[in-house]
């Protein structure tokens, strides 16, 4: 679901500009937009863009992709099973790829299993970590209160958008000056500069490295950033105090939060043969 490196290697050994985002639970993302800067309107649009990217796959155009797939004996049969016709088109490729991505759902973590019993299955440390992320307002970004506050108010399967909808800013204080301004590069709005789509925390234990540039290799480093490394960017989210949480996050708190974050891991999807290499 992630490749484990800060920047992914393309077909000709070129490196991507940003860290590869996790692919889990994309079907639940309410804003539908894709990429760190949310430049793709939906999954159907997004899946075709890496194919034509000069660094990632470098296929000159989609017509050439269609022609290439038609030369593979197994693809016409597969398209016939999926669409009722062996004809291969750009639209069908888009639908097939996007539906495959939507099938990658992780909803059987220890956290999910505890919903029916008030999370009695969590350890003392895990419960303490859960309470701490609520106290620190982490759930305001990593959740969706508008739809589910009454039932499941925290760490739902989909992510917040990262868009500056209410004018409060969503920057997470990585730097004061950014060479990559994320959503702001697309919108050119001052309030969007240095803001990015917020990835889901589901299976976050398995999706290192973290942030849009993959600068943090571990969850410990991520929490240290929020503890003492926050820069006071003008678009910093209002949930994050000036200069970070500091005394509000002790070393024990960090350990508890990480223990809780690991309860969001659904290991079943990692070993599910449906998502293994079909060519092996």
XYZ file of C-alpha atoms in Angstrom:
280
model
C 0.000 0.000 0.000
C 3.085 2.208 0.258
C 6.571 1.688 -1.129
C 8.433 2.651 2.051
C 10.705 5.335 0.599
C 10.549 9.124 0.779
C 10.349 9.515 -3.000
C 9.316 6.791 -5.421
C 11.467 5.676 -8.322
C 9.959 5.978 -11.786
C 10.387 3.883 -14.920
C 13.668 5.555 -15.843
C 15.032 5.840 -12.265
C 13.702 9.365 -11.846
C 12.292 10.274 -8.428
C 8.859 11.649 -7.722
C 8.513 15.098 -6.209
C 6.433 13.950 -3.232
C 6.080 10.939 -0.980
C 3.633 8.296 -2.183
C 0.341 8.507 -0.296
C -1.281 5.423 1.314
C -4.014 3.774 -0.757
C -6.308 2.454 1.974
C -9.967 3.432 2.330
C -9.944 5.873 -0.565
C -13.582 5.016 -1.262
C -14.641 6.782 1.951
C -12.893 10.105 1.315
C -15.808 12.573 1.134
C -14.039 15.315 -0.849
C -13.112 12.735 -3.529
C -10.077 14.789 -4.659
C -6.729 13.016 -4.939
C -2.983 13.733 -4.565
C -1.273 15.802 -1.859
C -2.416 18.977 -3.622
C -5.852 17.528 -4.460
C -5.429 18.434 -8.126
C -7.372 15.384 -9.366
C -11.142 15.759 -9.005
C -11.696 12.057 -8.265
C -10.137 8.603 -8.434
C -11.151 8.100 -12.058
C -9.118 11.164 -12.975
C -6.225 10.385 -10.649
C -5.468 6.845 -11.811
C -4.666 7.963 -15.360
C -2.283 10.754 -14.368
C 0.725 8.687 -13.140
C 0.567 6.696 -16.378
C 1.282 9.824 -18.404
C 3.682 11.411 -15.904
C 7.177 11.784 -17.373
C 8.810 10.537 -14.159
C 6.407 7.839 -13.017
C 5.476 5.783 -16.087
C 6.210 8.093 -18.994
C 3.690 6.740 -21.491
C 3.238 9.586 -24.014
C -0.536 9.348 -24.193
C -3.433 7.105 -23.239
C -3.955 5.928 -26.808
C -0.531 4.292 -26.638
C -1.492 2.622 -23.348
C -4.677 1.227 -24.905
C -2.701 -0.124 -27.847
C -0.194 -1.775 -25.505
C -2.861 -3.492 -23.419
C -4.497 -4.864 -26.561
C -1.279 -6.754 -27.339
C -1.539 -8.738 -24.082
C -3.561 -11.887 -24.588
C -5.121 -11.859 -21.100
C -6.468 -8.299 -21.068
C -9.324 -8.593 -23.626
C -10.735 -11.530 -21.665
C -10.457 -9.656 -18.377
C -12.127 -6.555 -19.818
C -14.877 -8.748 -21.215
C -15.534 -10.229 -17.780
C -15.591 -6.797 -16.171
C -17.480 -4.788 -18.786
C -19.227 -7.304 -21.035
C -17.024 -6.369 -23.974
C -13.426 -7.184 -24.887
C -12.944 -3.685 -26.240
C -10.309 -1.771 -24.243
C -10.786 1.981 -23.821
C -9.344 4.795 -21.710
C -12.611 5.057 -19.795
C -12.655 1.352 -18.941
C -9.030 1.457 -17.805
C -9.892 4.379 -15.532
C -12.910 2.576 -14.078
C -11.018 -0.673 -13.546
C -8.108 0.976 -11.744
C -10.284 3.210 -9.589
C -12.582 0.364 -8.561
C -9.590 -1.771 -7.622
C -8.316 1.020 -5.383
C -11.753 1.385 -3.805
C -11.652 -2.302 -2.903
C -8.651 -1.726 -0.607
C -10.522 -1.312 2.666
C -9.083 -1.659 6.177
C -11.849 -1.791 8.795
C -10.894 -4.721 11.027
C -8.319 -3.204 13.352
C -8.220 -3.648 17.118
C -9.788 -0.199 17.353
C -12.659 -1.216 15.062
C -13.224 -4.408 17.002
C -13.678 -2.404 20.209
C -16.555 -0.218 19.085
C -19.226 -2.557 20.425
C -17.713 -2.805 23.922
C -16.542 0.739 24.560
C -13.013 -0.236 23.532
C -12.598 -2.484 26.550
C -10.178 -4.454 24.386
C -7.600 -1.645 24.483
C -4.739 -1.731 26.975
C -4.228 0.967 29.601
C -1.527 2.598 27.453
C -3.682 2.440 24.306
C -6.639 4.028 26.100
C -4.395 6.745 27.485
C -3.110 7.447 23.984
C -6.663 7.640 22.667
C -7.631 10.139 25.345
C -4.545 12.215 24.637
C -5.228 12.568 20.913
C -8.771 13.699 21.767
C -7.423 16.184 24.312
C -4.929 17.595 21.806
C -7.662 18.019 19.156
C -5.901 15.643 16.741
C -9.326 14.256 15.896
C -10.458 17.562 14.399
C -8.248 16.905 11.368
C -8.131 13.124 11.388
C -11.857 12.492 11.416
C -15.158 13.665 9.982
C -17.404 15.140 12.643
C -20.055 16.548 10.339
C -21.350 13.110 9.370
C -20.475 10.839 12.264
C -19.998 12.816 15.459
C -22.942 11.134 17.202
C -21.806 7.579 16.528
C -18.086 7.257 15.798
C -16.435 10.600 16.551
C -12.794 9.619 16.110
C -10.464 8.052 13.582
C -12.984 7.054 10.972
C -11.884 5.147 7.868
C -11.584 8.256 5.724
C -9.411 11.333 6.097
C -10.164 15.018 6.390
C -9.532 16.972 3.211
C -6.786 19.383 4.228
C -8.532 22.165 2.338
C -8.772 25.545 4.060
C -12.568 25.617 3.857
C -13.277 27.690 6.969
C -10.319 30.065 6.747
C -8.416 28.666 9.723
C -5.485 27.095 7.873
C -4.374 23.472 7.846
C -0.574 23.721 7.736
C 1.147 21.414 10.242
C 4.188 23.547 10.995
C 6.898 21.600 9.216
C 8.691 24.724 7.945
C 8.397 28.490 7.778
C 9.335 28.613 4.092
C 8.267 25.879 1.644
C 9.642 25.033 -1.780
C 6.501 22.916 -2.215
C 3.326 24.828 -1.369
C 0.933 21.929 -1.913
C -2.701 22.933 -2.389
C -1.624 26.572 -2.655
C 0.274 25.830 -5.859
C -3.009 24.743 -7.398
C -5.302 27.464 -6.047
C -2.838 30.388 -5.705
C -4.727 31.432 -2.569
C -2.552 32.771 0.281
C -4.480 30.724 2.860
C -3.754 27.493 0.968
C 0.010 27.909 0.788
C 1.937 25.051 2.432
C -1.203 23.004 3.047
C -1.692 19.425 1.931
C -4.277 16.681 1.838
C -4.415 14.803 5.144
C -3.769 11.069 4.771
C -5.838 8.587 6.727
C -4.319 7.276 9.951
C -5.593 3.763 9.251
C -2.608 1.390 9.157
C -0.350 4.386 9.855
C 2.021 1.997 11.629
C 2.751 0.460 8.216
C 2.850 3.561 6.003
C 6.213 5.168 6.822
C 7.850 7.463 5.895
C 5.555 10.308 6.797
C 4.608 13.792 5.525
C 4.397 15.017 1.925
C 8.186 14.848 1.589
C 8.724 11.670 3.598
C 10.995 13.467 6.053
C 10.021 11.402 9.095
C 10.964 7.724 9.154
C 9.102 6.811 12.348
C 6.002 7.724 14.316
C 8.314 8.783 17.142
C 9.822 11.426 14.870
C 6.370 12.636 13.840
C 5.314 13.130 17.457
C 8.603 14.805 18.344
C 7.845 17.297 15.585
C 4.468 18.134 17.128
C 6.050 18.238 20.577
C 9.014 20.548 19.925
C 9.542 21.049 16.186
C 6.503 23.046 15.054
C 7.264 26.201 13.050
C 4.794 29.073 13.323
C 3.724 29.214 9.690
C 0.946 31.772 9.068
C -1.365 29.019 7.770
C -0.699 26.686 10.697
C -3.814 24.869 11.879
C -5.442 26.456 14.910
C -5.319 23.119 16.736
C -1.503 23.335 16.898
C -0.149 25.779 19.525
C 2.640 28.254 18.809
C 5.941 26.342 18.817
C 4.166 23.012 19.242
C 2.625 21.155 22.163
C 5.845 20.953 24.227
C 4.828 20.368 27.864
C 1.412 19.107 26.722
C 3.082 15.969 25.312
C 5.410 14.112 27.664
C 7.609 11.229 26.583
C 5.092 8.885 28.203
C 2.299 10.549 26.236
C 4.232 9.931 23.028
C 4.580 6.247 23.872
C 0.860 6.005 24.684
C -0.187 7.804 21.498
C 1.949 5.481 19.396
C 0.457 2.479 21.202
C -2.996 3.776 20.304
C -2.085 4.521 16.678
C -0.997 0.921 16.291
C -4.526 -0.205 17.226
C -5.623 1.352 13.912
C -3.705 -1.354 12.018
C -5.733 -3.896 10.065
C -3.203 -6.599 9.268
C -5.618 -8.683 7.194
C -5.336 -6.472 4.135
C -1.557 -6.836 4.135
C -1.796 -10.600 3.600
C -4.983 -10.694 1.526
C -4.136 -12.562 -1.716
C -6.500 -10.251 -3.640
C -3.859 -7.543 -3.343
C -0.792 -9.645 -4.123
C 1.165 -9.505 -7.369
C -1.064 -11.146 -10.032
C 1.908 -11.864 -12.272
C 3.715 -14.097 -9.789
